[in-house]
């Protein structure tokens, strides 16, 4: 019996860098597990959309799909948008079994990817005691998602950075520039901004602008197709494959 198809579901963006990053991540996942069929689809703005890809899979007589939200926190898209799209698709294609995997975060692999990007931006282990980090995420109106980001920042602080503060590009406060300035006011010698986002786009650009405006010393790249991220996608896929089937509820 063939393995279920892995369908990576990204939000989508008008910025072409977003789709290019998702495609690069999909290619990396494929390279880690040759033979696994890996597709990507988007909720909006980019093509192909989720219903289109599921219709194509059904037409090709695929029977099982694991839909994996390319999301770092369990907020509105994971709780509402994606289940609704998947329910509609399975109603149209009843022979296609679709189960939704968990979101990516939190995970030690994501922390490893953040560390990788800070290293690529020029920081070294010896810089940790004198460096404060702004963990800059996209932001959400979902209290659960905000609490997760705050907890990640607290845990990351225990790995040797002199301080770690959460920040948000939208919906929540503080903004990236405010967090950078707060660390400066606390006397932190060096401030680094670590975008906790997967792909470039409007909100990551807002994070970068905030870092530049406030005079951050280091701005790490977005997570992108980091090898840790690709491994995490496969981990979530395997977890969903072995978990008891769950209904796509509202």
Tab-separated table of C-alpha atoms in Angstrom:
chain	number	residue	atom	x	y	z
A	1	UNK	CA	0.000	0.000	0.000
A	2	UNK	CA	1.393	3.396	-0.972
A	3	UNK	CA	1.966	6.054	1.649
A	4	UNK	CA	-0.578	8.871	1.934
A	5	UNK	CA	0.178	11.977	-0.057
A	6	UNK	CA	1.589	14.828	1.992
A	7	UNK	CA	-0.250	18.051	1.165
A	8	UNK	CA	1.474	21.134	2.563
A	9	UNK	CA	-1.086	23.909	3.039
A	10	UNK	CA	0.343	27.427	3.154
A	11	UNK	CA	-1.591	30.640	3.613
A	12	UNK	CA	-0.474	32.270	0.368
A	13	UNK	CA	0.682	35.784	-0.439
A	14	UNK	CA	0.742	38.287	-3.271
A	15	UNK	CA	4.509	38.361	-2.760
A	16	UNK	CA	6.034	35.793	-5.167
A	17	UNK	CA	8.817	35.056	-2.667
A	18	UNK	CA	6.233	33.311	-0.489
A	19	UNK	CA	5.273	30.656	-3.050
A	20	UNK	CA	8.918	30.223	-4.079
A	21	UNK	CA	9.868	29.497	-0.473
A	22	UNK	CA	7.052	26.970	-0.073
A	23	UNK	CA	8.201	25.239	-3.251
A	24	UNK	CA	11.795	25.119	-2.001
A	25	UNK	CA	10.611	23.614	1.276
A	26	UNK	CA	8.553	21.034	-0.586
A	27	UNK	CA	11.621	20.086	-2.637
A	28	UNK	CA	13.685	19.662	0.527
A	29	UNK	CA	11.034	17.401	2.065
A	30	UNK	CA	11.008	15.292	-1.091
A	31	UNK	CA	14.793	14.971	-0.965
A	32	UNK	CA	14.604	13.700	2.621
A	33	UNK	CA	12.038	11.022	1.753
A	34	UNK	CA	12.334	9.871	-1.846
A	35	UNK	CA	9.202	8.192	-3.090
A	36	UNK	CA	6.817	10.187	-0.927
A	37	UNK	CA	4.400	12.263	-2.966
A	38	UNK	CA	4.536	15.824	-1.654
A	39	UNK	CA	2.172	18.509	-2.938
A	40	UNK	CA	1.669	22.119	-1.899
A	41	UNK	CA	-1.429	24.301	-2.000
A	42	UNK	CA	-2.527	27.699	-0.722
A	43	UNK	CA	-5.554	29.078	1.059
A	44	UNK	CA	-5.558	32.341	-0.877
A	45	UNK	CA	-3.588	34.737	-3.110
A	46	UNK	CA	-1.279	32.048	-4.558
A	47	UNK	CA	-1.946	29.087	-6.824
A	48	UNK	CA	-2.767	26.263	-6.772
A	49	UNK	CA	-5.533	26.500	-4.187
A	50	UNK	CA	-6.344	23.628	-1.840
A	51	UNK	CA	-9.596	22.524	-3.592
A	52	UNK	CA	-7.795	22.383	-6.946
A	53	UNK	CA	-5.039	20.125	-5.677
A	54	UNK	CA	-7.439	17.808	-3.845
A	55	UNK	CA	-9.637	17.557	-6.956
A	56	UNK	CA	-6.582	16.614	-9.017
A	57	UNK	CA	-5.526	13.995	-6.481
A	58	UNK	CA	-9.028	12.517	-6.467
A	59	UNK	CA	-9.047	12.424	-10.269
A	60	UNK	CA	-5.761	10.524	-10.164
A	61	UNK	CA	-7.359	7.948	-7.837
A	62	UNK	CA	-5.430	8.958	-4.740
A	63	UNK	CA	-7.146	7.576	-1.662
A	64	UNK	CA	-5.324	9.090	1.324
A	65	UNK	CA	-4.010	12.596	1.991
A	66	UNK	CA	-2.413	14.075	5.067
A	67	UNK	CA	-2.958	17.836	5.004
A	68	UNK	CA	-0.260	19.633	6.944
A	69	UNK	CA	-0.799	23.308	7.829
A	70	UNK	CA	2.382	25.277	7.197
A	71	UNK	CA	1.718	27.242	10.365
A	72	UNK	CA	3.797	27.832	13.470
A	73	UNK	CA	0.904	28.258	15.920
A	74	UNK	CA	-2.570	26.829	16.230
A	75	UNK	CA	-4.656	29.902	15.510
A	76	UNK	CA	-7.632	30.809	13.297
A	77	UNK	CA	-6.358	29.290	10.038
A	78	UNK	CA	-5.578	25.940	11.659
A	79	UNK	CA	-8.745	25.854	13.750
A	80	UNK	CA	-11.261	27.189	11.231
A	81	UNK	CA	-10.142	27.959	7.680
A	82	UNK	CA	-8.260	24.788	6.846
A	83	UNK	CA	-10.799	22.359	8.383
A	84	UNK	CA	-13.589	24.112	6.462
A	85	UNK	CA	-11.749	23.815	3.146
A	86	UNK	CA	-10.936	20.166	3.807
A	87	UNK	CA	-14.525	19.325	4.811
A	88	UNK	CA	-15.843	20.859	1.607
A	89	UNK	CA	-13.301	18.988	-0.502
A	90	UNK	CA	-13.996	15.615	1.083
A	91	UNK	CA	-17.723	16.150	0.597
A	92	UNK	CA	-17.040	16.580	-3.115
A	93	UNK	CA	-14.637	13.636	-3.264
A	94	UNK	CA	-15.958	11.043	-0.795
A	95	UNK	CA	-13.455	8.384	-1.882
A	96	UNK	CA	-10.593	10.635	-0.793
A	97	UNK	CA	-9.643	10.275	2.865
A	98	UNK	CA	-8.082	13.474	4.248
A	99	UNK	CA	-6.741	13.944	7.735
A	100	UNK	CA	-5.299	17.177	9.080
A	101	UNK	CA	-1.910	17.069	10.805
A	102	UNK	CA	-0.942	19.278	13.700
A	103	UNK	CA	0.655	22.680	13.153
A	104	UNK	CA	4.437	22.829	13.276
A	105	UNK	CA	5.008	24.639	16.541
A	106	UNK	CA	6.122	24.567	19.158
A	107	UNK	CA	9.036	22.218	18.539
A	108	UNK	CA	12.734	21.996	19.422
A	109	UNK	CA	13.399	21.709	15.695
A	110	UNK	CA	11.991	25.207	15.191
A	111	UNK	CA	14.305	26.503	17.895
A	112	UNK	CA	17.204	24.815	16.103
A	113	UNK	CA	16.147	26.548	12.877
A	114	UNK	CA	16.018	29.927	14.636
A	115	UNK	CA	19.503	29.319	16.015
A	116	UNK	CA	20.722	28.380	12.533
A	117	UNK	CA	19.412	31.633	11.061
A	118	UNK	CA	20.999	33.725	13.831
A	119	UNK	CA	24.299	31.949	13.232
A	120	UNK	CA	24.002	32.658	9.505
A	121	UNK	CA	23.390	36.320	10.361
A	122	UNK	CA	26.742	36.464	12.148
A	123	UNK	CA	26.149	35.558	15.796
A	124	UNK	CA	28.427	33.076	17.536
A	125	UNK	CA	27.981	31.055	20.741
A	126	UNK	CA	30.245	33.474	22.595
A	127	UNK	CA	27.791	36.295	21.787
A	128	UNK	CA	24.905	34.765	23.705
A	129	UNK	CA	25.534	36.289	27.184
A	130	UNK	CA	25.653	39.822	25.762
A	131	UNK	CA	22.878	39.482	23.169
A	132	UNK	CA	19.163	40.029	23.609
A	133	UNK	CA	16.856	38.443	21.060
A	134	UNK	CA	13.520	39.673	19.773
A	135	UNK	CA	11.391	36.686	18.771
A	136	UNK	CA	9.288	38.382	16.100
A	137	UNK	CA	6.207	36.508	14.892
A	138	UNK	CA	3.433	37.461	12.504
A	139	UNK	CA	0.920	38.032	15.310
A	140	UNK	CA	-2.583	36.764	15.971
A	141	UNK	CA	-5.836	37.678	17.670
A	142	UNK	CA	-5.938	34.165	19.146
A	143	UNK	CA	-4.895	34.197	22.829
A	144	UNK	CA	-3.647	30.617	22.608
A	145	UNK	CA	-1.248	31.515	19.795
A	146	UNK	CA	0.042	34.590	21.643
A	147	UNK	CA	0.595	32.541	24.794
A	148	UNK	CA	2.608	29.983	22.826
A	149	UNK	CA	4.939	32.681	21.457
A	150	UNK	CA	5.436	34.105	24.949
A	151	UNK	CA	6.263	30.656	26.318
A	152	UNK	CA	8.762	29.999	23.518
A	153	UNK	CA	10.492	33.275	24.362
A	154	UNK	CA	10.684	32.306	28.040
A	155	UNK	CA	12.118	28.886	27.246
A	156	UNK	CA	14.618	30.278	24.748
A	157	UNK	CA	15.909	32.692	27.374
A	158	UNK	CA	17.138	29.707	29.393
A	159	UNK	CA	19.545	28.641	26.630
A	160	UNK	CA	22.043	31.417	27.368
A	161	UNK	CA	20.769	34.589	25.698
A	162	UNK	CA	20.806	37.500	28.121
A	163	UNK	CA	17.163	38.261	27.265
A	164	UNK	CA	14.452	37.143	24.836
A	165	UNK	CA	11.343	39.229	24.169
A	166	UNK	CA	8.378	38.336	21.962
A	167	UNK	CA	7.133	40.794	19.364
A	168	UNK	CA	4.440	40.783	16.698
A	169	UNK	CA	4.047	42.237	13.217
A	170	UNK	CA	0.259	42.586	13.486
A	171	UNK	CA	-2.786	42.079	15.727
A	172	UNK	CA	-0.774	42.027	18.975
A	173	UNK	CA	1.750	44.105	20.860
A	174	UNK	CA	4.597	44.861	21.244
A	175	UNK	CA	5.868	45.577	17.755
A	176	UNK	CA	9.394	44.568	16.761
A	177	UNK	CA	10.782	48.099	17.084
A	178	UNK	CA	9.286	48.472	20.570
A	179	UNK	CA	10.873	45.225	21.745
A	180	UNK	CA	14.243	46.254	20.336
A	181	UNK	CA	14.054	49.610	22.123
A	182	UNK	CA	12.996	47.928	25.373
A	183	UNK	CA	16.086	45.721	25.289
A	184	UNK	CA	18.244	48.772	24.633
A	185	UNK	CA	16.636	50.529	27.594
A	186	UNK	CA	17.513	47.516	29.741
A	187	UNK	CA	21.164	47.977	28.831
A	188	UNK	CA	21.533	45.006	26.479
A	189	UNK	CA	24.760	45.397	24.511
A	190	UNK	CA	23.662	43.667	21.321
A	191	UNK	CA	20.132	43.144	19.987
A	192	UNK	CA	19.213	40.522	17.401
A	193	UNK	CA	15.833	40.081	15.727
A	194	UNK	CA	14.840	36.503	14.882
A	195	UNK	CA	11.770	36.338	12.611
A	196	UNK	CA	9.582	33.432	13.684
A	197	UNK	CA	7.999	33.220	10.254
A	198	UNK	CA	8.451	30.745	7.442
A	199	UNK	CA	8.352	32.722	4.221
A	200	UNK	CA	8.946	36.301	3.050
A	201	UNK	CA	6.004	38.626	2.592
A	202	UNK	CA	4.289	41.718	3.936
A	203	UNK	CA	4.489	40.848	7.638
A	204	UNK	CA	8.109	39.652	7.557
A	205	UNK	CA	8.970	42.877	5.723
A	206	UNK	CA	7.269	44.760	8.551
A	207	UNK	CA	9.450	42.879	11.050
A	208	UNK	CA	12.563	43.788	9.082
A	209	UNK	CA	11.511	47.421	8.884
A	210	UNK	CA	10.939	47.520	12.637
A	211	UNK	CA	14.351	46.011	13.283
A	212	UNK	CA	16.026	48.571	11.026
A	213	UNK	CA	14.049	51.503	12.408
A	214	UNK	CA	14.982	50.673	15.993
A	215	UNK	CA	18.622	50.004	15.154
A	216	UNK	CA	18.867	46.270	15.834
A	217	UNK	CA	22.408	44.966	15.421
A	218	UNK	CA	21.415	41.704	13.752
A	219	UNK	CA	18.434	40.667	11.636
A	220	UNK	CA	18.207	36.959	10.906
A	221	UNK	CA	16.568	35.617	7.737
A	222	UNK	CA	13.137	34.011	7.854
A	223	UNK	CA	13.087	30.279	8.544
A	224	UNK	CA	12.496	29.414	4.891
A	225	UNK	CA	13.415	25.910	3.683
A	226	UNK	CA	15.679	25.233	6.665
A	227	UNK	CA	16.577	21.539	6.973
A	228	UNK	CA	15.128	21.485	10.488
A	229	UNK	CA	11.812	22.712	9.118
A	230	UNK	CA	11.734	20.009	6.448
A	231	UNK	CA	12.429	17.346	9.077
A	232	UNK	CA	9.645	18.768	11.229
A	233	UNK	CA	7.146	18.524	8.374
A	234	UNK	CA	7.955	14.850	8.027
A	235	UNK	CA	7.649	14.371	11.784
A	236	UNK	CA	4.162	15.908	11.787
A	237	UNK	CA	3.261	13.793	8.751
A	238	UNK	CA	4.346	10.603	10.501
A	239	UNK	CA	2.482	11.556	13.674
A	240	UNK	CA	-0.714	12.152	11.713
A	241	UNK	CA	-0.280	8.922	9.796
A	242	UNK	CA	-0.101	6.834	12.947
A	243	UNK	CA	-2.660	8.744	15.035
A	244	UNK	CA	-6.248	7.533	15.346
A	245	UNK	CA	-8.479	9.065	12.645
A	246	UNK	CA	-10.166	12.296	13.708
A	247	UNK	CA	-13.182	14.006	12.212
A	248	UNK	CA	-12.753	17.366	10.509
A	249	UNK	CA	-15.009	19.252	12.876
A	250	UNK	CA	-16.018	22.896	12.787
